[in-house]
Coordinates of C-alpha atoms in Angstrom, one line a residue:
Chain H
M1 CA 75.7 9.1 -12.3
S2 CA 77.6 6.7 -10.0
A3 CA 76.8 3.2 -12.1
A4 CA 79.1 5.7 -15.1
D5 CA 81.6 6.4 -12.8
T6 CA 82.5 3.1 -11.5
T7 CA 81.9 1.5 -14.6
T8 CA 84.3 4.0 -16.0
A9 CA 86.9 3.7 -13.2
K10 CA 87.1 -0.3 -13.8
M11 CA 87.9 0.2 -17.4
P12 CA 91.8 -0.7 -17.7
P13 CA 93.6 2.7 -17.6
P14 CA 95.7 2.1 -20.6
R15 CA 92.8 2.0 -22.8
Q16 CA 91.5 5.2 -21.5
S17 CA 94.0 7.3 -22.9
P18 CA 95.3 5.6 -25.8
P19 CA 98.5 7.1 -27.3
P20 CA 97.8 9.5 -29.7
G21 CA 98.6 8.4 -33.0
G22 CA 98.5 4.8 -32.5
G23 CA 96.6 3.1 -34.9
S24 CA 94.3 4.8 -37.4
G25 CA 90.8 4.4 -36.0
S26 CA 91.9 3.6 -32.5
P27 CA 91.9 6.7 -30.3
Q28 CA 88.3 7.0 -31.7
G29 CA 86.8 4.0 -30.5
P30 CA 87.6 3.9 -26.5
R31 CA 86.8 7.5 -26.1
R32 CA 83.3 7.4 -27.7
K33 CA 82.7 4.8 -25.3
R34 CA 83.7 6.7 -22.5
T35 CA 82.3 9.8 -23.3
G36 CA 79.9 10.6 -26.5
G37 CA 78.0 7.2 -26.8
A38 CA 75.3 7.9 -24.7
A39 CA 72.8 7.6 -27.8
T40 CA 74.0 4.0 -28.6
P41 CA 73.3 2.3 -25.6
W42 CA 69.8 3.8 -25.7
A43 CA 69.3 2.9 -28.6
L44 CA 70.1 -0.6 -28.2
L45 CA 67.5 -0.7 -25.3
A46 CA 65.0 0.8 -27.1
P47 CA 62.9 -2.2 -28.3
C48 CA 63.2 -3.8 -25.3
L49 CA 62.0 -1.2 -23.3
L50 CA 59.5 -0.2 -25.3
I51 CA 58.0 -4.2 -25.5
L52 CA 58.6 -4.1 -21.2
V53 CA 56.8 -0.8 -21.0
L54 CA 53.6 -1.7 -23.3
V55 CA 53.2 -5.4 -22.3
L56 CA 54.2 -4.8 -18.8
G57 CA 54.2 -1.4 -17.7
Y58 CA 50.5 -0.8 -18.7
P59 CA 48.9 -4.0 -16.8
M60 CA 51.0 -3.0 -13.6
I61 CA 49.2 0.1 -13.7
R62 CA 46.2 -1.2 -14.3
L63 CA 46.6 -3.3 -11.7
V64 CA 47.0 -0.7 -9.3
T65 CA 44.5 1.3 -10.4
L66 CA 42.2 -1.7 -10.6
S67 CA 42.3 -2.4 -7.2
F68 CA 40.9 1.1 -6.1
Q69 CA 37.8 0.5 -8.3
K70 CA 34.5 -1.8 -8.9
F71 CA 35.6 -3.8 -11.3
G72 CA 33.1 -6.8 -12.1
Q73 CA 31.7 -8.6 -14.4
A74 CA 29.5 -5.8 -15.9
Q75 CA 32.3 -3.4 -16.2
L76 CA 34.4 -6.1 -18.1
W77 CA 31.5 -6.3 -20.5
G78 CA 31.2 -2.4 -20.7
F79 CA 27.7 -2.1 -19.3
Q80 CA 28.8 -0.1 -16.7
D81 CA 31.9 2.1 -15.9
P82 CA 34.1 1.1 -13.5
E83 CA 34.1 3.8 -10.3
S84 CA 36.6 4.3 -7.8
V85 CA 36.1 3.0 -4.4
G86 CA 39.1 4.2 -2.7
F87 CA 40.4 1.5 0.0
D88 CA 37.0 -0.8 -0.2
N89 CA 38.8 -3.7 -1.4
F90 CA 41.5 -3.1 0.7
S91 CA 39.6 -3.1 3.9
A92 CA 37.3 -6.0 3.0
I93 CA 40.0 -8.1 2.2
L94 CA 42.0 -7.2 4.9
G95 CA 38.8 -7.3 7.2
D96 CA 38.2 -11.2 5.9
S97 CA 39.6 -13.6 8.2
Q98 CA 39.8 -16.2 5.6
F99 CA 42.3 -13.9 3.8
W100 CA 44.3 -13.8 6.7
Q101 CA 44.6 -17.8 6.9
V102 CA 45.6 -17.7 3.3
V103 CA 48.8 -15.2 4.0
V104 CA 49.8 -17.3 7.1
R105 CA 49.5 -20.4 4.8
T106 CA 51.3 -19.0 2.2
I107 CA 54.1 -17.9 4.1
I108 CA 54.3 -21.2 6.0
F109 CA 54.1 -23.0 2.9
A110 CA 56.7 -20.7 1.1
A111 CA 59.0 -20.7 3.9
G112 CA 58.8 -24.9 4.3
S113 CA 59.3 -25.0 0.4
V114 CA 62.3 -23.0 0.7
I115 CA 64.3 -24.4 3.6
F116 CA 63.8 -27.7 2.3
T117 CA 64.8 -26.6 -0.8
M118 CA 67.9 -25.2 0.3
V119 CA 69.0 -27.8 2.9
V120 CA 68.6 -30.8 0.3
G121 CA 70.1 -28.9 -2.6
M122 CA 72.9 -28.3 0.1
L123 CA 73.4 -31.6 1.3
I124 CA 73.4 -33.1 -2.4
A125 CA 75.8 -30.6 -3.6
L126 CA 78.1 -31.6 -0.7
L127 CA 77.2 -35.3 -1.3
Q128 CA 78.4 -35.1 -5.2
Q129 CA 81.9 -34.0 -4.1
R130 CA 82.2 -37.5 -2.3
V131 CA 80.6 -39.9 -4.6
S132 CA 82.3 -41.5 -7.4
G133 CA 82.4 -40.5 -10.5
W134 CA 79.6 -42.8 -12.1
V135 CA 77.3 -42.3 -9.0
K136 CA 77.5 -38.6 -9.6
T137 CA 76.3 -39.2 -13.6
L138 CA 73.7 -41.0 -12.4
I139 CA 72.6 -38.5 -10.1
N140 CA 73.2 -35.5 -12.2
I141 CA 70.9 -37.6 -14.9
A142 CA 68.1 -37.5 -12.4
L143 CA 68.4 -34.0 -11.4
V144 CA 68.4 -33.1 -15.0
A145 CA 65.4 -35.0 -15.8
S146 CA 63.4 -33.7 -13.2
W147 CA 64.4 -30.3 -13.7
G148 CA 63.5 -30.1 -17.4
M149 CA 60.5 -31.7 -16.5
P150 CA 57.6 -29.4 -17.3
I151 CA 55.6 -28.3 -14.2
I152 CA 52.3 -29.4 -15.5
V153 CA 53.8 -32.6 -16.0
A154 CA 55.4 -33.1 -13.1
T155 CA 52.5 -32.2 -11.4
T156 CA 50.2 -35.0 -13.1
V157 CA 53.0 -37.3 -12.4
F158 CA 53.0 -36.7 -8.6
K159 CA 48.7 -36.6 -8.6
W160 CA 49.2 -40.3 -9.8
L161 CA 51.9 -41.2 -7.7
F162 CA 49.9 -40.0 -4.5
D163 CA 46.3 -41.5 -6.1
S164 CA 44.3 -42.7 -3.4
D165 CA 43.4 -46.2 -4.6
Y166 CA 46.1 -47.1 -7.3
G167 CA 49.3 -44.4 -6.5
I168 CA 52.5 -46.4 -5.9
F169 CA 53.2 -44.0 -2.7
N170 CA 50.6 -45.7 -0.6
A171 CA 51.1 -48.7 -1.8
L172 CA 54.8 -48.6 -1.0
L173 CA 54.2 -47.1 2.5
S174 CA 51.7 -50.2 2.9
K175 CA 54.4 -52.3 2.4
L176 CA 56.2 -51.1 5.7
P177 CA 55.1 -53.4 8.7
G178 CA 52.3 -52.0 11.1
V179 CA 51.4 -49.4 7.9
D180 CA 48.4 -49.5 6.0
M181 CA 47.7 -46.7 4.1
V182 CA 45.9 -48.7 1.0
G183 CA 43.0 -46.1 -0.4
H184 CA 44.4 -43.1 2.1
N185 CA 43.4 -39.5 0.4
W186 CA 46.3 -37.3 0.7
F187 CA 43.9 -34.3 -0.6
A188 CA 41.0 -35.1 2.2
S189 CA 43.3 -32.5 4.5
G190 CA 44.6 -29.2 3.5
P191 CA 47.9 -29.7 5.7
Q192 CA 48.4 -33.2 4.1
G193 CA 47.9 -32.1 0.6
L194 CA 49.8 -29.0 0.8
A195 CA 52.7 -31.2 2.0
V196 CA 52.6 -33.2 -0.8
I197 CA 52.6 -30.3 -3.2
M198 CA 55.2 -29.0 -1.0
L199 CA 57.1 -32.1 -2.0
L200 CA 56.5 -31.4 -5.6
V201 CA 57.5 -28.0 -5.4
V202 CA 60.9 -29.1 -3.9
W203 CA 61.7 -31.9 -6.1
G204 CA 61.6 -29.5 -8.8
A205 CA 63.1 -26.8 -7.2
V206 CA 66.6 -28.8 -5.9
P207 CA 68.2 -29.3 -9.0
F208 CA 68.4 -25.8 -10.2
V209 CA 70.1 -25.4 -6.4
V210 CA 72.2 -28.6 -6.5
I211 CA 73.6 -27.3 -10.1
T212 CA 74.3 -24.2 -9.0
L213 CA 75.8 -24.8 -5.6
S214 CA 77.8 -27.4 -7.5
A215 CA 79.7 -24.9 -9.7
G216 CA 80.2 -22.6 -6.9
L217 CA 81.7 -25.6 -4.8
T218 CA 84.4 -26.0 -7.5
Q219 CA 85.2 -22.4 -6.5
V220 CA 86.3 -23.1 -3.3
P221 CA 89.9 -23.1 -3.1
K222 CA 91.5 -26.7 -1.9
E223 CA 94.1 -24.9 -0.2
M224 CA 91.3 -23.3 1.9
E225 CA 90.1 -26.3 3.0
E226 CA 93.3 -28.0 3.2
A227 CA 94.4 -25.2 5.6
A228 CA 91.5 -25.2 7.6
R229 CA 91.7 -28.7 8.2
L230 CA 95.2 -28.7 9.3
D231 CA 94.3 -25.9 11.9
G232 CA 92.3 -28.6 13.5
A233 CA 88.9 -28.0 12.1
G234 CA 86.3 -31.0 11.3
A235 CA 84.1 -31.7 8.4
W236 CA 81.4 -29.0 10.1
G237 CA 84.3 -26.8 10.9
V238 CA 85.6 -26.8 7.4
F239 CA 82.2 -26.2 6.0
R240 CA 81.1 -23.5 8.4
F241 CA 84.2 -21.0 8.1
V242 CA 85.8 -21.8 4.7
T243 CA 82.9 -23.1 2.6
L244 CA 79.8 -21.2 3.8
P245 CA 81.2 -17.9 3.5
I246 CA 82.6 -18.6 -0.1
L247 CA 79.2 -19.8 -0.9
K248 CA 77.1 -16.8 0.6
P249 CA 76.3 -14.7 -2.5
I250 CA 75.3 -17.8 -4.3
I251 CA 73.4 -19.0 -1.5
V252 CA 71.5 -15.5 -1.1
M253 CA 70.5 -15.5 -4.6
L254 CA 69.5 -18.9 -4.6
T255 CA 66.8 -18.4 -1.5
T256 CA 65.4 -15.1 -2.9
L257 CA 64.9 -16.7 -6.2
S258 CA 63.6 -19.4 -4.4
V259 CA 61.3 -17.7 -2.4
I260 CA 59.6 -15.4 -5.2
W261 CA 59.4 -19.0 -7.0
D262 CA 57.5 -20.3 -4.2
M263 CA 55.7 -17.3 -3.1
G264 CA 54.2 -17.7 -6.6
V265 CA 53.0 -21.0 -6.8
F266 CA 49.8 -21.6 -8.9
P267 CA 50.0 -24.4 -11.3
Q268 CA 50.9 -26.8 -8.7
V269 CA 47.9 -26.0 -6.5
F270 CA 45.6 -25.6 -9.3
V271 CA 46.1 -28.5 -11.2
M272 CA 46.5 -30.7 -8.2
R273 CA 43.1 -29.4 -7.3
N274 CA 41.5 -30.0 -10.8
G275 CA 41.2 -25.9 -11.0
H276 CA 39.1 -25.8 -8.0
P277 CA 41.2 -25.5 -5.0
E278 CA 39.2 -26.2 -1.5
D279 CA 39.5 -23.5 1.0
E280 CA 41.9 -25.2 3.1
F281 CA 44.3 -25.5 -0.1
Q282 CA 44.0 -21.9 -1.0
L283 CA 47.2 -19.7 -1.4
L284 CA 47.6 -15.8 -2.0
T285 CA 48.3 -17.0 -5.9
T286 CA 45.2 -19.0 -6.2
Y287 CA 43.0 -17.1 -4.0
S288 CA 43.4 -14.0 -5.9
Y289 CA 42.8 -16.0 -9.2
D290 CA 39.5 -17.2 -7.6
R291 CA 38.2 -14.1 -6.4
A292 CA 38.9 -12.5 -9.9
F293 CA 37.5 -15.5 -12.3
Q294 CA 35.4 -17.6 -10.0
V295 CA 33.6 -14.7 -7.6
N296 CA 34.2 -12.2 -11.0
D297 CA 35.5 -9.8 -8.8
Y298 CA 38.4 -8.5 -10.7
A299 CA 39.1 -5.4 -8.4
Q300 CA 39.6 -7.8 -5.3
G301 CA 41.6 -10.2 -7.2
S302 CA 43.9 -7.3 -8.2
A303 CA 43.9 -6.0 -4.9
I304 CA 45.1 -9.7 -3.4
A305 CA 47.4 -9.8 -6.5
L306 CA 48.9 -6.2 -5.5
I307 CA 49.1 -7.4 -1.7
T308 CA 51.2 -10.4 -2.9
V309 CA 53.5 -8.3 -4.8
I310 CA 54.0 -6.0 -1.8
L311 CA 54.9 -8.9 0.6
L312 CA 57.8 -10.1 -2.0
L313 CA 59.1 -6.6 -2.2
G314 CA 61.1 -7.1 1.1
V315 CA 62.7 -10.0 -0.2
V316 CA 63.6 -8.5 -3.4
A317 CA 65.6 -5.8 -1.9
V318 CA 67.7 -8.3 -0.7
Y319 CA 68.5 -10.1 -4.1
M320 CA 68.4 -6.5 -6.0
R321 CA 71.4 -5.7 -3.7
Q322 CA 73.0 -8.9 -4.6
M323 CA 72.4 -8.5 -8.2
L324 CA 73.4 -5.0 -8.2
K325 CA 76.8 -5.9 -6.6
I326 CA 77.3 -8.5 -9.6
G327 CA 76.3 -6.1 -12.3
E328 CA 79.1 -3.9 -10.5
V329 CA 81.6 -6.5 -10.5
E330 CA 81.9 -6.5 -14.4
Chain C
M1 CA 99.3 -46.2 3.3
I2 CA 97.2 -49.3 2.4
T3 CA 95.1 -48.9 5.1
A4 CA 94.7 -45.3 4.9
D5 CA 94.0 -46.0 1.3
S6 CA 91.0 -48.8 1.9
G7 CA 89.5 -46.5 4.9
R8 CA 89.4 -44.0 2.3
R9 CA 87.4 -46.3 0.0
K10 CA 85.5 -47.8 2.6
S11 CA 83.8 -44.3 3.3
K12 CA 83.6 -43.5 -0.5
L13 CA 81.3 -46.7 -0.3
G14 CA 79.3 -45.3 2.1
W15 CA 79.0 -42.2 0.3
N16 CA 78.2 -43.9 -2.7
V17 CA 75.3 -45.8 -1.2
I18 CA 73.5 -42.5 -0.3
G19 CA 74.0 -41.3 -3.8
L20 CA 72.4 -44.0 -5.3
L21 CA 69.7 -43.5 -3.0
V22 CA 69.3 -39.8 -3.9
F23 CA 69.3 -41.2 -7.2
L24 CA 66.7 -43.7 -6.9
V25 CA 64.3 -41.0 -4.8
A26 CA 64.9 -38.2 -7.2
G27 CA 64.4 -40.1 -10.5
F28 CA 61.5 -42.2 -9.1
P29 CA 58.6 -39.9 -10.5
V30 CA 60.5 -39.3 -14.3
Y31 CA 60.5 -43.4 -13.8
W32 CA 57.2 -44.1 -12.7
M33 CA 56.0 -41.9 -15.6
V34 CA 57.2 -44.0 -18.1
N35 CA 56.9 -47.1 -16.7
T36 CA 53.2 -46.5 -16.4
A37 CA 52.9 -45.1 -19.5
F38 CA 54.1 -48.4 -21.3
K39 CA 52.0 -50.5 -19.0
P40 CA 48.9 -52.3 -20.3
A41 CA 45.9 -49.9 -18.8
K42 CA 44.8 -53.0 -16.7
D43 CA 47.9 -53.1 -14.9
A44 CA 48.3 -49.4 -14.3
I45 CA 45.3 -49.6 -12.0
D46 CA 46.2 -52.2 -9.8
P47 CA 45.7 -51.3 -6.2
D48 CA 49.1 -53.4 -5.6
P49 CA 51.3 -51.8 -8.3
S50 CA 54.2 -54.0 -9.7
L51 CA 57.4 -51.8 -9.2
F52 CA 58.8 -52.9 -12.8
P53 CA 57.5 -53.0 -16.0
T54 CA 54.5 -55.6 -16.3
G55 CA 54.4 -55.7 -20.3
F56 CA 54.7 -53.4 -23.1
T57 CA 52.2 -51.5 -25.0
L58 CA 51.7 -48.5 -26.7
D59 CA 48.0 -48.4 -26.4
N60 CA 48.0 -45.5 -23.7
F61 CA 49.8 -43.7 -26.5
K62 CA 47.4 -44.4 -28.7
R63 CA 44.2 -43.8 -26.3
A64 CA 46.2 -40.2 -25.4
L65 CA 46.3 -39.1 -29.0
D66 CA 42.8 -40.1 -29.4
I67 CA 41.4 -38.3 -26.3
A68 CA 41.6 -34.8 -28.0
D69 CA 43.5 -33.2 -30.9
F70 CA 47.2 -33.4 -30.1
W71 CA 48.9 -32.1 -33.0
G72 CA 47.0 -28.7 -33.1
P73 CA 48.1 -27.6 -29.5
V74 CA 51.7 -28.9 -30.2
G75 CA 51.6 -26.8 -33.2
R76 CA 50.2 -23.8 -31.7
S77 CA 52.9 -24.2 -28.8
L78 CA 56.1 -24.7 -31.4
I79 CA 55.0 -21.3 -32.8
V80 CA 54.2 -19.2 -30.1
S81 CA 57.4 -20.5 -28.7
L82 CA 59.8 -20.1 -31.6
V83 CA 58.2 -16.5 -32.1
V84 CA 58.8 -15.5 -28.7
V85 CA 62.4 -16.7 -28.8
V86 CA 63.8 -15.0 -31.9
I87 CA 62.0 -11.8 -30.9
G88 CA 63.3 -12.5 -27.2
I89 CA 66.9 -13.1 -28.7
I90 CA 67.4 -10.4 -30.7
V91 CA 65.9 -8.1 -28.8
G92 CA 67.4 -9.2 -25.3
M93 CA 71.0 -9.1 -27.0
L94 CA 71.2 -5.8 -27.9
A95 CA 69.8 -4.8 -24.7
A96 CA 72.5 -6.7 -23.2
L97 CA 74.8 -5.3 -25.2
A98 CA 73.9 -2.1 -23.8
I99 CA 73.8 -3.0 -20.3
S100 CA 77.2 -5.1 -19.9
R101 CA 79.5 -3.1 -22.8
F102 CA 78.5 0.6 -22.1
A103 CA 78.7 2.6 -19.5
F104 CA 75.9 5.5 -19.8
R105 CA 73.6 7.4 -17.3
G106 CA 70.6 5.3 -16.1
R107 CA 72.4 2.0 -16.4
K108 CA 72.0 1.5 -13.0
I109 CA 67.9 2.0 -13.3
V110 CA 67.7 0.1 -16.5
I111 CA 69.1 -3.0 -14.6
V112 CA 67.0 -2.6 -11.7
G113 CA 64.1 -2.4 -13.7
I114 CA 64.7 -5.6 -16.0
L115 CA 65.3 -7.4 -12.7
A116 CA 62.7 -6.0 -10.8
V117 CA 60.4 -7.2 -14.0
Q118 CA 61.3 -10.8 -13.5
M119 CA 60.4 -10.5 -9.5
V120 CA 56.6 -9.9 -10.6
P121 CA 54.7 -13.3 -10.3
L122 CA 52.7 -14.0 -13.2
V123 CA 49.5 -14.8 -11.7
A124 CA 49.6 -10.9 -10.3
M125 CA 49.6 -9.9 -14.0
I126 CA 47.2 -12.1 -15.1
I127 CA 43.7 -10.0 -14.4
P128 CA 45.1 -6.7 -16.0
V129 CA 46.5 -8.9 -19.0
F130 CA 43.7 -10.3 -19.6
L131 CA 42.0 -7.1 -19.7
L132 CA 44.3 -5.9 -21.6
L133 CA 44.4 -8.6 -24.1
N134 CA 40.4 -8.2 -24.1
D135 CA 40.6 -4.4 -24.7
L136 CA 43.2 -4.9 -27.7
D137 CA 40.9 -7.5 -29.3
Q138 CA 44.1 -10.3 -28.7
Y139 CA 42.0 -12.4 -26.1
D140 CA 42.4 -15.8 -27.8
K141 CA 45.0 -15.0 -30.3
L142 CA 48.2 -16.5 -30.7
S143 CA 50.0 -13.2 -31.3
G144 CA 48.2 -12.2 -28.0
L145 CA 50.1 -15.2 -26.1
I146 CA 53.2 -13.8 -27.7
I147 CA 53.3 -10.8 -26.5
T148 CA 52.5 -11.8 -22.8
Y149 CA 55.4 -14.6 -23.0
L150 CA 57.8 -11.6 -23.7
T151 CA 57.0 -10.1 -20.3
F152 CA 59.1 -13.0 -18.8
I153 CA 61.2 -14.3 -21.7
L154 CA 62.7 -10.7 -22.4
P155 CA 63.9 -10.0 -18.8
F156 CA 65.3 -13.7 -18.9
T157 CA 67.9 -13.4 -22.1
V158 CA 68.2 -9.9 -21.3
W159 CA 70.2 -10.8 -18.0
T160 CA 71.3 -14.7 -19.2
L161 CA 73.1 -12.9 -22.6
R162 CA 74.5 -10.6 -20.1
G163 CA 76.1 -13.0 -18.1
F164 CA 77.7 -15.0 -21.4
I165 CA 79.0 -11.3 -23.0
V166 CA 80.3 -10.6 -19.2
N167 CA 82.3 -13.3 -19.7
I168 CA 84.3 -12.2 -23.2
P169 CA 87.1 -10.0 -22.0
K170 CA 86.7 -6.5 -23.5
E171 CA 90.4 -6.5 -24.3
L172 CA 89.5 -9.0 -27.2
E173 CA 87.1 -6.2 -28.4
E174 CA 89.7 -3.5 -27.8
A175 CA 92.2 -5.3 -29.8
A176 CA 90.1 -5.4 -32.6
Q177 CA 89.3 -2.0 -32.9
V178 CA 92.9 -0.9 -32.0
D179 CA 93.7 -3.4 -35.6
G180 CA 91.3 -1.0 -37.6
C181 CA 88.0 -2.8 -36.9
T182 CA 84.6 -0.4 -35.8
R183 CA 82.6 -1.1 -33.0
T184 CA 80.2 -2.9 -34.8
G185 CA 83.1 -4.6 -36.6
A186 CA 84.9 -5.9 -33.4
F187 CA 81.7 -7.0 -32.0
V188 CA 80.5 -9.1 -34.9
R189 CA 83.9 -10.6 -35.8
V190 CA 85.2 -11.0 -32.4
V191 CA 82.4 -10.8 -29.5
F192 CA 79.4 -12.8 -31.6
P193 CA 81.6 -16.0 -32.4
L194 CA 82.2 -16.2 -29.0
L195 CA 78.9 -15.5 -27.8
A196 CA 77.1 -18.0 -30.2
P197 CA 76.9 -21.2 -27.7
G198 CA 75.8 -19.0 -25.0
M199 CA 72.9 -17.7 -27.4
V200 CA 71.9 -21.1 -28.5
A201 CA 71.6 -22.1 -24.7
T202 CA 69.7 -19.3 -24.1
S203 CA 67.5 -19.8 -26.8
V204 CA 66.7 -23.4 -26.0
Y205 CA 66.2 -22.5 -22.5
A206 CA 63.7 -19.6 -23.2
F207 CA 62.0 -22.0 -25.9
I208 CA 61.6 -24.6 -23.1
Q209 CA 60.5 -21.7 -20.8
A210 CA 57.7 -20.5 -23.3
W211 CA 56.7 -24.1 -23.8
N212 CA 56.3 -25.0 -20.6
E213 CA 54.1 -21.8 -19.3
Y214 CA 50.8 -22.8 -18.3
L215 CA 48.8 -20.3 -16.5
Y216 CA 48.5 -17.6 -19.7
A217 CA 48.0 -20.4 -22.1
L218 CA 44.9 -21.6 -19.5
M219 CA 43.6 -18.0 -19.3
L220 CA 44.5 -16.4 -22.6
M221 CA 43.3 -19.0 -24.9
S222 CA 39.7 -20.6 -25.3
Q223 CA 39.5 -24.7 -25.6
K224 CA 39.7 -24.5 -29.3
H225 CA 43.2 -22.9 -29.1
M226 CA 44.7 -24.6 -26.3
T227 CA 48.4 -25.0 -26.4
A228 CA 50.1 -28.3 -25.1
T229 CA 50.4 -27.7 -21.7
V230 CA 47.0 -27.1 -21.3
W231 CA 46.1 -30.4 -23.7
L232 CA 47.3 -32.5 -20.7
G233 CA 44.3 -31.4 -18.6
N234 CA 42.1 -33.1 -21.0
F235 CA 42.6 -36.7 -19.2
T236 CA 40.5 -35.4 -16.1
T237 CA 37.0 -35.3 -16.7
K238 CA 34.0 -35.6 -14.2
H239 CA 33.9 -39.4 -14.8
G240 CA 37.8 -39.6 -13.3
T241 CA 41.1 -39.6 -14.7
E242 CA 42.7 -41.8 -17.1
Y243 CA 46.5 -42.5 -15.7
A244 CA 47.9 -44.5 -18.0
P245 CA 46.9 -42.7 -21.0
M246 CA 47.8 -39.2 -19.0
M247 CA 51.3 -40.4 -18.3
A248 CA 51.5 -41.3 -21.9
G249 CA 50.8 -37.8 -22.4
S250 CA 53.1 -36.5 -19.9
T251 CA 56.0 -38.9 -21.7
M252 CA 55.5 -37.1 -25.0
M253 CA 55.4 -33.4 -23.1
A254 CA 58.3 -34.2 -21.1
V255 CA 60.9 -36.2 -23.1
P256 CA 62.0 -33.9 -26.0
I257 CA 61.5 -31.1 -23.3
V258 CA 64.0 -33.2 -21.1
V259 CA 66.3 -34.4 -24.2
L260 CA 66.7 -30.3 -25.3
F261 CA 67.3 -29.5 -21.2
L262 CA 70.1 -32.1 -21.3
F263 CA 72.2 -30.1 -24.0
V264 CA 72.1 -27.0 -22.2
Q265 CA 72.0 -27.4 -18.7
R266 CA 75.6 -27.4 -18.1
K267 CA 75.8 -24.2 -20.4
M268 CA 73.0 -22.6 -18.6
A269 CA 74.3 -23.0 -15.3
A270 CA 77.2 -21.4 -16.1
G271 CA 75.3 -18.2 -17.6
L272 CA 73.0 -17.9 -15.0
T273 CA 75.7 -18.4 -12.0
A274 CA 78.1 -15.8 -14.0
G275 CA 79.2 -13.2 -11.7
A276 CA 77.5 -14.7 -9.1
V277 CA 80.6 -16.6 -7.8
K278 CA 82.7 -13.6 -8.3
G279 CA 80.5 -11.5 -6.5

């Protein structure tokens, strides 16, 4: 309703009421767009919606129903019918202290990754404006290479960089005076191992942030910066009061996207731990996977996945508002 | 004037040094992958590795190709990705047209729906998708993998193509219509040519996403029908990891993708952020 109103209102006025008898077929086109064309957009959307409903809508409903059922191996092979168990799965999960540790760990991990990604990304984007052209090109090459790197490849490479015996990272650290990291196993402890994984996530995520922010920075009017500087603002002042407000929509978008992606980190942990993350490495995603496919409790796994989705909803709401605003500007 | 200029140059030198550091740190993992890939295997497992290339060999690549069938998984990945892209682009473009060029009741709901879909983490869906494919007898089949990939490729193509279409002024289309084109004619003759570069970029990007997907490929395909990303896991066995061939395998996986990516990345950044700045 309101979408139709706003879009119609934004059409250039002359087009809405073309002078009668202008061109032969002209009055029809715009008018059809405005009023009678309701069938056309739905026809265009039909294939897309059909596919999404079939391959996404159904599983989504199944995810919800599953989490209220008892569904293990017997039900998977059809020996037993799944029976409804109400909130049993949820109360079992919420009463499990390990689950809460996983939740806290996931939130810390995601928050850390997002903050690092955004801060480092912003610093590099600002740096890009100050370096010479050839340095900029070099940085861009490195960024694009790391951005385009498949996650699995990147994870494999980081595993190699941080290998306890032959990893270059330990060797380089040990070159520092007073540091002996030879043979140090980064994955012996959860926090250290997750720090390495966070580094991997940030390394992979920064390029998108830098390139998007750089595109945004070119939109900041030079005159405004100039004016702020004349008014006595320092570099920080210009950034805080001119650059940041203009970039705000991009920053909101990037941050929410990062939260969504970093809450969903899976292959990085899974592959880094050879498919069997230890208790100290479990994040909500791997924990749900573990419950479903290792313990063969698909219902509990689904319940955990559902809780993850609900946790994300808050963030998504912010993102949606932003995207809708964008959708309306058209 | 001269002093100000030299001062500026000096400060630029400082920024350049920091910039070079960023380049080194960001590029190092890639460098180390390639460096290890071409190193003699003996030098790769040196507790005190040399930072610079120590000889050149292709043995690691030979070993990587020997460890498990390489071309089978690559072929499967290629089929899956190409089919997904073709369906995703055609279906996605129709939908993008609808939400960017038509005002209709329910438009907002459709936009929210498509965006919401993008937000659902793949991992959350893996259990029901696994059960669904199991029921439909599509488990361990390329067609099953293709339909599941559409769940994340379609929302992406719709939203990105929308970004590209929005950047083409409506007035061009309307001018063509004034000149006697039909709505469809105006689209085919005016919008489509302008949209082509955006479509190529979107296709390439979608291809890369499908090619890189790991979780569904791992869960929905048996070892016999694995795809390229899962193939990389073959280097880790109970007896340890063969790192030098693994880096050779990683290089083979990464280089074509990174090169493809290089061509479209500039265009993609523009498409992905279209409107974000204006908003």
